[in-house]
Amino acid sequence: MTKRVYNFYAGPATLPLPVLQKAQEELLDFKGTGMSVLEISHRSKEYGETHTQASQLLRELMGIPSDYKILWLQGGASTQFFMVPLNLQVKGKPMEYVQTGAWSNKAIKEAKLYGDVKIAATSEDKKYSYIPKGVKFSENAAYAHITGNETIGGIEWHETPKTPNGVPLVCDMSSNFMDKVVDVKKFGVIYAGAQKNLGPAGVTIAIIREDLLTRVPENTPTMLKWKIHADKDSLYNTCPSFAIYICKLVLDHLKSLGGIAAIEKTNHKKAKIIYDIIDKSSGFYRGVASPESRSLMNLTFNLSTPELEEKCVAEAKKRSLIGLKGHRDVGGMRASLYNAMSLEGTQKLAEFLTEFQEQNEKTSTIVSKQL
Amino acid sequence: MTKRVYNFYAGPATLPLPVLQKAQEELLDFKGTGMSVLEISHRSKEYGETHTQASQLLRELMGIPSDYKILWLQGGASTQFFMVPLNLQVKGKPMEYVQTGAWSNKAIKEAKLYGDVKIAATSEDKKYSYIPKGVKFSENAAYAHITGNETIGGIEWHETPKTPNGVPLVCDMSSNFMDKVVDVKKFGVIYAGAQKNLGPAGVTIAIIREDLLTRVPENTPTMLKWKIHADKDSLYNTCPSFAIYICKLVLDHLKSLGGIAAIEKTNHKKAKIIYDIIDKSSGFYRGVASPESRSLMNLTFNLSTPELEEKCVAEAKKRSLIGLKGHRDVGGMRASLYNAMSLEGTQKLAEFLTEFQEQNEKTSTIVSKQL
């Protein structure tokens, strides 16, 4: 049996072991072709089946209506940050964004290159520690944009905001894609880098309501038109076939577990285990996010000093709990509990955090008494 | 031992068996981390080493001077078709292209969105069956662009054309990247989709002379500026880490074979084996490309009828020779002999083509006699 650690990285992130095993098993011989999936033509029958199945599985698991197209793209959510305004801008209409942290700020920066951007709501006043409530978008907005989950701050939208009639809601779901059941009909566009809940780095999913495909200006570069990729079933040019193949295996696995409703239950259980430890730690662990906006996926917390945080990360590593350091921009600690993180891994982390507190509070107490 | 066929697909294409075996072996445990390379953070120390080594190996094997940056991008050469004019256009100066087939035409189409495009030379008159000779570019051109190899027509530049002082030469080397020694200094920009000679689909290499990084307009989307990726060592956003890892293994393998000079010799040998059969077939096989422009990588030929071609492809498949059908736009047959196609595989193809001719000429003769 290969050694396996518990991987709490924010992305690329842990993948289900059965997916990796299957990929390993057939890496030299894809479907009995005598070729690796890494080598086979993206226009071969054998790859074509996998390509189609990946989309079908996603449609089935998320309940994506038939008037939405599923695109498998490249370039990450960072590329969608400008493809969204490029494909959806309407002259004279503002593009409206909710500002909730580093990722929404990146999206806003790119949109400003294309026209008038309005901040519909912001949580900048409290260092992006919460999701604004009761957000109102203008009736004349070209579109409304939210960031479903901010990986750095560790906050998540738990309800889908309403937009006025005719204003499509666009959501960057990179870090909470398929973490819970959502009603796709409430969105005009959903996009997500795959490398958290869906697969490896190198493929980006976009789910787009058909009527939104035709807004794009004619003189746009071919590769930047969603419509081209929709019309060609994401095979206008060579697609990132291996990454899509892995996504297909992840979707198979998710289906075998009972689909998104089932994983949502597990995700709530997992998050509760860790948030409970934080809340009951009498301030030893301090949650960063406002409780009602806490992310199911990225759990952010601080200890009393950066030194203690560093010690905590290092000792966790000795226990095979990897990737707990917070984002370099904000410091602190972060445990990413994506779909593929097991309940078992979460419990190991919980046990460790409890012990770490016991050991390090004692030390503090002893130190205090000595002084 | 796993079954293995001979894969003559034009791309994604055959990869060296030792590369696939190594990837398979460590797919569940990358460098003893207890994580797959598919799961590990792109900012981890372990992945970082691989990332750096991939660039270093490429620099060493191609002799890339220190004033050139190496970028690992996404979106394929199709994305570079518009990123080239976007990053290199100069107001009032024409962008000059040599038109040699389907791929150069795609590049030209995107460039026209950005300004004045001049066709410096074309082989359209003979259905793109040759590379124009003695091409002259204007002294005031913003840049000169060639397509190093046209996979569909099967023609290749065997010498690098000269450009006037100060006019950077840009080359799409997607399908002949590292197939022979080239002097990188003669180019301003080299770009290539990896999925032929370098790795799997999903990563694009760009080699750019530093002084060309700063022409890009300020108001360009972040992800479309070469400079951003150069400054951030291709880690501005999440890179396609697994695809880069496979490229690194391919580069290791190429180095172990003696580098590009060694593979160039083998490539000439392989191409000669098949072109000799075509030339000595008394017209049974008809080469598509003009002899002096013949590609080392994509060997295109026709038989007397589409039916006979179909029969040839089908019988080859029975002998585990896969992917010999010509591109859907032009029909005919095509054998892609990329770096990873072995001499042995090429010889098997040669034997098959010889036998197929014998059997099918006989049949024709018998039929003729009976009539």
PDB file of C-alpha atoms in Angstrom, chain A residues 151-364:
ATOM      1  CA  THR A 151     -10.628  30.706  -0.704  1.00  0.00           C
ATOM      2  CA  ILE A 152      -8.395  33.253   1.011  1.00  0.00           C
ATOM      3  CA  GLY A 153     -10.893  34.742   3.439  1.00  0.00           C
ATOM      4  CA  GLY A 154     -12.836  31.514   3.833  1.00  0.00           C
ATOM      5  CA  ILE A 155     -16.326  32.926   3.200  1.00  0.00           C
ATOM      6  CA  GLU A 156     -19.076  31.438   1.045  1.00  0.00           C
ATOM      7  CA  TRP A 157     -22.480  32.383  -0.345  1.00  0.00           C
ATOM      8  CA  HIS A 158     -24.981  29.991   1.239  1.00  0.00           C
ATOM      9  CA  GLU A 159     -27.957  31.428  -0.614  1.00  0.00           C
ATOM     10  CA  THR A 160     -28.138  32.517  -4.219  1.00  0.00           C
ATOM     11  CA  PRO A 161     -28.941  36.244  -4.474  1.00  0.00           C
ATOM     12  CA  LYS A 162     -31.819  37.374  -6.650  1.00  0.00           C
ATOM     13  CA  THR A 163     -31.276  39.581  -9.663  1.00  0.00           C
ATOM     14  CA  PRO A 164     -33.874  41.735 -11.433  1.00  0.00           C
ATOM     15  CA  ASN A 165     -35.632  40.150 -14.406  1.00  0.00           C
ATOM     16  CA  GLY A 166     -33.341  39.921 -17.393  1.00  0.00           C
ATOM     17  CA  VAL A 167     -30.125  40.464 -15.415  1.00  0.00           C
ATOM     18  CA  PRO A 168     -28.106  37.248 -15.580  1.00  0.00           C
ATOM     19  CA  LEU A 169     -26.270  36.183 -12.448  1.00  0.00           C
ATOM     20  CA  VAL A 170     -22.661  35.120 -13.072  1.00  0.00           C
ATOM     21  CA  CYS A 171     -20.828  33.126 -10.437  1.00  0.00           C
ATOM     22  CA  ASP A 172     -17.190  32.126 -10.022  1.00  0.00           C
ATOM     23  CA  MET A 173     -17.625  28.745  -8.319  1.00  0.00           C
ATOM     24  CA  SER A 174     -13.990  27.683  -8.597  1.00  0.00           C
ATOM     25  CA  SER A 175     -13.631  26.768  -4.962  1.00  0.00           C
ATOM     26  CA  ASN A 176     -17.155  25.616  -4.129  1.00  0.00           C
ATOM     27  CA  PHE A 177     -18.205  23.949  -7.364  1.00  0.00           C
ATOM     28  CA  MET A 178     -20.516  21.021  -6.505  1.00  0.00           C
ATOM     29  CA  ASP A 179     -19.976  21.408  -2.754  1.00  0.00           C
ATOM     30  CA  LYS A 180     -23.734  21.711  -2.325  1.00  0.00           C
ATOM     31  CA  VAL A 181     -26.923  21.519  -4.357  1.00  0.00           C
ATOM     32  CA  VAL A 182     -27.561  24.717  -6.331  1.00  0.00           C
ATOM     33  CA  ASP A 183     -30.382  25.590  -8.681  1.00  0.00           C
ATOM     34  CA  VAL A 184     -28.568  26.190 -11.958  1.00  0.00           C
ATOM     35  CA  LYS A 185     -31.626  28.002 -13.362  1.00  0.00           C
ATOM     36  CA  LYS A 186     -30.896  30.903 -11.026  1.00  0.00           C
ATOM     37  CA  PHE A 187     -27.619  31.547 -12.838  1.00  0.00           C
ATOM     38  CA  GLY A 188     -26.806  32.836 -16.299  1.00  0.00           C
ATOM     39  CA  VAL A 189     -23.203  31.677 -16.144  1.00  0.00           C
ATOM     40  CA  ILE A 190     -21.290  29.455 -13.725  1.00  0.00           C
ATOM     41  CA  TYR A 191     -17.551  29.082 -14.177  1.00  0.00           C
ATOM     42  CA  ALA A 192     -14.898  27.244 -12.186  1.00  0.00           C
ATOM     43  CA  GLY A 193     -11.301  26.175 -12.371  1.00  0.00           C
ATOM     44  CA  ALA A 194     -11.439  22.405 -11.913  1.00  0.00           C
ATOM     45  CA  GLN A 195      -8.559  22.025  -9.502  1.00  0.00           C
ATOM     46  CA  LYS A 196     -10.548  21.970  -6.272  1.00  0.00           C
ATOM     47  CA  ASN A 197     -13.687  19.816  -6.446  1.00  0.00           C
ATOM     48  CA  LEU A 198     -13.720  18.605 -10.035  1.00  0.00           C
ATOM     49  CA  GLY A 199     -10.295  17.464 -11.167  1.00  0.00           C
ATOM     50  CA  PRO A 200      -6.695  18.499 -11.745  1.00  0.00           C
ATOM     51  CA  ALA A 201      -5.369  21.924 -12.743  1.00  0.00           C
ATOM     52  CA  GLY A 202      -5.560  22.668 -16.460  1.00  0.00           C
ATOM     53  CA  VAL A 203      -9.257  22.665 -17.242  1.00  0.00           C
ATOM     54  CA  THR A 204     -11.965  25.226 -16.529  1.00  0.00           C
ATOM     55  CA  ILE A 205     -15.668  24.507 -16.654  1.00  0.00           C
ATOM     56  CA  ALA A 206     -18.210  27.052 -17.879  1.00  0.00           C
ATOM     57  CA  ILE A 207     -21.963  26.471 -17.769  1.00  0.00           C
ATOM     58  CA  ILE A 208     -23.722  29.075 -19.876  1.00  0.00           C
ATOM     59  CA  ARG A 209     -27.361  29.750 -20.683  1.00  0.00           C
ATOM     60  CA  GLU A 210     -27.657  29.606 -24.454  1.00  0.00           C
ATOM     61  CA  ASP A 211     -29.148  33.053 -24.971  1.00  0.00           C
ATOM     62  CA  LEU A 212     -26.014  34.601 -23.436  1.00  0.00           C
ATOM     63  CA  LEU A 213     -23.732  33.136 -26.094  1.00  0.00           C
ATOM     64  CA  THR A 214     -24.579  35.694 -28.746  1.00  0.00           C
ATOM     65  CA  ARG A 215     -23.757  38.978 -27.027  1.00  0.00           C
ATOM     66  CA  VAL A 216     -20.061  38.740 -27.859  1.00  0.00           C
ATOM     67  CA  PRO A 217     -18.742  41.310 -30.395  1.00  0.00           C
ATOM     68  CA  GLU A 218     -18.016  39.882 -33.847  1.00  0.00           C
ATOM     69  CA  ASN A 219     -14.392  41.099 -33.894  1.00  0.00           C
ATOM     70  CA  THR A 220     -13.419  39.073 -30.814  1.00  0.00           C
ATOM     71  CA  PRO A 221     -10.575  36.537 -31.143  1.00  0.00           C
ATOM     72  CA  THR A 222     -12.014  33.118 -31.933  1.00  0.00           C
ATOM     73  CA  MET A 223     -10.710  31.396 -28.814  1.00  0.00           C
ATOM     74  CA  LEU A 224     -12.304  34.027 -26.579  1.00  0.00           C
ATOM     75  CA  LYS A 225     -15.845  33.490 -27.833  1.00  0.00           C
ATOM     76  CA  TRP A 226     -17.816  31.133 -25.611  1.00  0.00           C
ATOM     77  CA  LYS A 227     -20.088  30.547 -28.600  1.00  0.00           C
ATOM     78  CA  ILE A 228     -17.331  28.930 -30.663  1.00  0.00           C
ATOM     79  CA  HIS A 229     -16.573  26.447 -27.913  1.00  0.00           C
ATOM     80  CA  ALA A 230     -20.286  25.794 -27.373  1.00  0.00           C
ATOM     81  CA  ASP A 231     -20.904  25.185 -31.081  1.00  0.00           C
ATOM     82  CA  LYS A 232     -17.912  22.841 -31.321  1.00  0.00           C
ATOM     83  CA  ASP A 233     -18.630  20.949 -28.086  1.00  0.00           C
ATOM     84  CA  SER A 234     -15.318  22.223 -26.631  1.00  0.00           C
ATOM     85  CA  LEU A 235     -13.414  20.647 -29.528  1.00  0.00           C
ATOM     86  CA  TYR A 236     -12.769  23.750 -31.613  1.00  0.00           C
ATOM     87  CA  ASN A 237      -9.097  23.167 -30.908  1.00  0.00           C
ATOM     88  CA  THR A 238      -7.246  20.461 -28.989  1.00  0.00           C
ATOM     89  CA  CYS A 239      -8.928  20.223 -25.605  1.00  0.00           C
ATOM     90  CA  PRO A 240      -7.040  19.380 -22.381  1.00  0.00           C
ATOM     91  CA  SER A 241      -8.139  15.783 -22.808  1.00  0.00           C
ATOM     92  CA  PHE A 242      -6.342  14.167 -19.889  1.00  0.00           C
ATOM     93  CA  ALA A 243      -7.672  16.738 -17.417  1.00  0.00           C
ATOM     94  CA  ILE A 244     -11.215  16.214 -18.751  1.00  0.00           C
ATOM     95  CA  TYR A 245     -10.759  12.446 -18.433  1.00  0.00           C
ATOM     96  CA  ILE A 246      -9.831  12.861 -14.747  1.00  0.00           C
ATOM     97  CA  CYS A 247     -12.888  15.103 -14.217  1.00  0.00           C
ATOM     98  CA  LYS A 248     -15.010  12.342 -15.719  1.00  0.00           C
ATOM     99  CA  LEU A 249     -13.596   9.854 -13.207  1.00  0.00           C
ATOM    100  CA  VAL A 250     -14.285  12.294 -10.351  1.00  0.00           C
ATOM    101  CA  LEU A 251     -17.873  12.699 -11.554  1.00  0.00           C
ATOM    102  CA  ASP A 252     -18.295   8.900 -11.741  1.00  0.00           C
ATOM    103  CA  HIS A 253     -17.028   8.681  -8.186  1.00  0.00           C
ATOM    104  CA  LEU A 254     -19.311  11.454  -6.955  1.00  0.00           C
ATOM    105  CA  LYS A 255     -22.282   9.705  -8.536  1.00  0.00           C
ATOM    106  CA  SER A 256     -21.348   6.457  -6.792  1.00  0.00           C
ATOM    107  CA  LEU A 257     -21.391   8.314  -3.464  1.00  0.00           C
ATOM    108  CA  GLY A 258     -24.963   9.492  -4.038  1.00  0.00           C
ATOM    109  CA  GLY A 259     -24.350  12.727  -5.918  1.00  0.00           C
ATOM    110  CA  ILE A 260     -24.163  16.314  -4.738  1.00  0.00           C
ATOM    111  CA  ALA A 261     -26.913  16.082  -2.089  1.00  0.00           C
ATOM    112  CA  ALA A 262     -24.975  13.296  -0.389  1.00  0.00           C
ATOM    113  CA  ILE A 263     -21.623  15.085  -0.526  1.00  0.00           C
ATOM    114  CA  GLU A 264     -23.275  18.264   0.781  1.00  0.00           C
ATOM    115  CA  LYS A 265     -24.298  16.393   3.957  1.00  0.00           C
ATOM    116  CA  THR A 266     -20.769  15.106   4.431  1.00  0.00           C
ATOM    117  CA  ASN A 267     -19.348  18.570   3.782  1.00  0.00           C
ATOM    118  CA  HIS A 268     -21.545  20.053   6.524  1.00  0.00           C
ATOM    119  CA  LYS A 269     -20.462  17.303   8.922  1.00  0.00           C
ATOM    120  CA  LYS A 270     -16.783  17.857   8.139  1.00  0.00           C
ATOM    121  CA  ALA A 271     -16.936  21.649   8.451  1.00  0.00           C
ATOM    122  CA  LYS A 272     -18.863  21.402  11.745  1.00  0.00           C
ATOM    123  CA  ILE A 273     -16.179  19.162  13.264  1.00  0.00           C
ATOM    124  CA  ILE A 274     -13.484  21.791  12.715  1.00  0.00           C
ATOM    125  CA  TYR A 275     -15.571  24.912  13.367  1.00  0.00           C
ATOM    126  CA  ASP A 276     -16.719  23.338  16.658  1.00  0.00           C
ATOM    127  CA  ILE A 277     -13.125  22.944  17.754  1.00  0.00           C
ATOM    128  CA  ILE A 278     -12.443  26.577  16.898  1.00  0.00           C
ATOM    129  CA  ASP A 279     -15.554  27.781  18.710  1.00  0.00           C
ATOM    130  CA  LYS A 280     -14.897  25.687  21.817  1.00  0.00           C
ATOM    131  CA  SER A 281     -11.203  26.550  22.035  1.00  0.00           C
ATOM    132  CA  SER A 282     -11.785  29.596  24.290  1.00  0.00           C
ATOM    133  CA  GLY A 283      -9.931  31.767  21.836  1.00  0.00           C
ATOM    134  CA  PHE A 284      -6.944  29.498  21.279  1.00  0.00           C
ATOM    135  CA  TYR A 285      -8.154  29.142  17.696  1.00  0.00           C
ATOM    136  CA  ARG A 286      -9.844  32.226  16.266  1.00  0.00           C
ATOM    137  CA  GLY A 287     -12.078  31.865  13.227  1.00  0.00           C
ATOM    138  CA  VAL A 288     -11.474  34.500  10.556  1.00  0.00           C
ATOM    139  CA  ALA A 289     -14.861  34.425   8.824  1.00  0.00           C
ATOM    140  CA  SER A 290     -18.059  35.743  10.288  1.00  0.00           C
ATOM    141  CA  PRO A 291     -19.979  32.613  11.462  1.00  0.00           C
ATOM    142  CA  GLU A 292     -22.963  33.006   9.110  1.00  0.00           C
ATOM    143  CA  SER A 293     -20.636  33.331   6.084  1.00  0.00           C
ATOM    144  CA  ARG A 294     -18.245  30.529   6.954  1.00  0.00           C
ATOM    145  CA  SER A 295     -17.075  28.480   4.015  1.00  0.00           C
ATOM    146  CA  LEU A 296     -17.718  24.747   3.835  1.00  0.00           C
ATOM    147  CA  MET A 297     -14.560  24.383   1.784  1.00  0.00           C
ATOM    148  CA  ASN A 298     -11.835  26.671   3.163  1.00  0.00           C
ATOM    149  CA  LEU A 299     -11.767  27.014   6.937  1.00  0.00           C
ATOM    150  CA  THR A 300      -9.591  29.920   8.002  1.00  0.00           C
ATOM    151  CA  PHE A 301      -8.359  30.539  11.540  1.00  0.00           C
ATOM    152  CA  ASN A 302      -5.569  32.172  13.471  1.00  0.00           C
ATOM    153  CA  LEU A 303      -3.592  31.354  16.578  1.00  0.00           C
ATOM    154  CA  SER A 304      -2.236  33.966  18.970  1.00  0.00           C
ATOM    155  CA  THR A 305       1.085  34.480  17.143  1.00  0.00           C
ATOM    156  CA  PRO A 306       2.578  33.725  13.727  1.00  0.00           C
ATOM    157  CA  GLU A 307       5.204  31.613  15.535  1.00  0.00           C
ATOM    158  CA  LEU A 308       2.559  29.425  17.117  1.00  0.00           C
ATOM    159  CA  GLU A 309       0.852  29.072  13.730  1.00  0.00           C
ATOM    160  CA  GLU A 310       4.112  28.007  12.181  1.00  0.00           C
ATOM    161  CA  LYS A 311       4.624  25.446  14.924  1.00  0.00           C
ATOM    162  CA  CYS A 312       1.099  24.167  14.427  1.00  0.00           C
ATOM    163  CA  VAL A 313       1.625  23.743  10.650  1.00  0.00           C
ATOM    164  CA  ALA A 314       4.946  21.961  11.248  1.00  0.00           C
ATOM    165  CA  GLU A 315       3.585  19.559  13.869  1.00  0.00           C
ATOM    166  CA  ALA A 316       0.552  18.793  11.728  1.00  0.00           C
ATOM    167  CA  LYS A 317       2.904  17.876   8.912  1.00  0.00           C
ATOM    168  CA  LYS A 318       4.589  15.315  11.152  1.00  0.00           C
ATOM    169  CA  ARG A 319       1.164  13.732  11.550  1.00  0.00           C
ATOM    170  CA  SER A 320       0.688  13.628   7.723  1.00  0.00           C
ATOM    171  CA  LEU A 321      -1.714  16.579   7.784  1.00  0.00           C
ATOM    172  CA  ILE A 322      -0.392  18.683   4.892  1.00  0.00           C
ATOM    173  CA  GLY A 323      -1.097  22.142   3.462  1.00  0.00           C
ATOM    174  CA  LEU A 324      -2.525  23.937   6.495  1.00  0.00           C
ATOM    175  CA  LYS A 325      -0.677  27.210   6.031  1.00  0.00           C
ATOM    176  CA  GLY A 326      -2.908  30.191   5.217  1.00  0.00           C
ATOM    177  CA  HIS A 327      -2.614  32.057   1.919  1.00  0.00           C
ATOM    178  CA  ARG A 328       0.635  34.009   1.670  1.00  0.00           C
ATOM    179  CA  ASP A 329      -1.272  37.312   1.398  1.00  0.00           C
ATOM    180  CA  VAL A 330      -3.033  36.972   4.753  1.00  0.00           C
ATOM    181  CA  GLY A 331      -1.092  34.416   6.797  1.00  0.00           C
ATOM    182  CA  GLY A 332      -2.807  32.406   9.502  1.00  0.00           C
ATOM    183  CA  MET A 333      -4.027  28.874   8.922  1.00  0.00           C
ATOM    184  CA  ARG A 334      -6.424  27.330   6.464  1.00  0.00           C
ATOM    185  CA  ALA A 335      -7.855  23.827   6.231  1.00  0.00           C
ATOM    186  CA  SER A 336      -9.417  23.100   2.868  1.00  0.00           C
ATOM    187  CA  LEU A 337     -12.065  20.407   3.201  1.00  0.00           C
ATOM    188  CA  TYR A 338     -12.984  19.842  -0.437  1.00  0.00           C
ATOM    189  CA  ASN A 339     -15.330  17.072  -1.538  1.00  0.00           C
ATOM    190  CA  ALA A 340     -12.487  14.565  -1.724  1.00  0.00           C
ATOM    191  CA  MET A 341     -11.309  15.171   1.860  1.00  0.00           C
ATOM    192  CA  SER A 342     -12.621  12.263   3.877  1.00  0.00           C
ATOM    193  CA  LEU A 343     -14.465  12.386   7.173  1.00  0.00           C
ATOM    194  CA  GLU A 344     -11.574  10.317   8.514  1.00  0.00           C
ATOM    195  CA  GLY A 345      -9.026  12.955   7.427  1.00  0.00           C
ATOM    196  CA  THR A 346     -11.138  15.668   9.012  1.00  0.00           C
ATOM    197  CA  GLN A 347     -11.298  13.727  12.270  1.00  0.00           C
ATOM    198  CA  LYS A 348      -7.534  13.265  12.279  1.00  0.00           C
ATOM    199  CA  LEU A 349      -7.180  17.020  11.891  1.00  0.00           C
ATOM    200  CA  ALA A 350      -9.662  17.584  14.719  1.00  0.00           C
ATOM    201  CA  GLU A 351      -7.767  15.245  17.042  1.00  0.00           C
ATOM    202  CA  PHE A 352      -4.532  16.976  16.204  1.00  0.00           C
ATOM    203  CA  LEU A 353      -5.943  20.464  16.793  1.00  0.00           C
ATOM    204  CA  THR A 354      -7.346  19.390  20.153  1.00  0.00           C
ATOM    205  CA  GLU A 355      -4.046  17.891  21.271  1.00  0.00           C
ATOM    206  CA  PHE A 356      -2.075  20.835  19.960  1.00  0.00           C
ATOM    207  CA  GLN A 357      -4.214  23.178  22.025  1.00  0.00           C
ATOM    208  CA  GLU A 358      -3.818  21.048  25.161  1.00  0.00           C
ATOM    209  CA  GLN A 359      -0.055  20.908  24.807  1.00  0.00           C
ATOM    210  CA  ASN A 360       0.439  24.537  23.943  1.00  0.00           C
ATOM    211  CA  GLU A 361      -2.031  25.995  26.429  1.00  0.00           C
ATOM    212  CA  LYS A 362      -0.291  24.001  29.185  1.00  0.00           C
ATOM    213  CA  THR A 363       3.034  25.409  28.126  1.00  0.00           C
ATOM    214  CA  SER A 364       1.586  28.924  28.213  1.00  0.00           C
TER     215      SER A 364
END
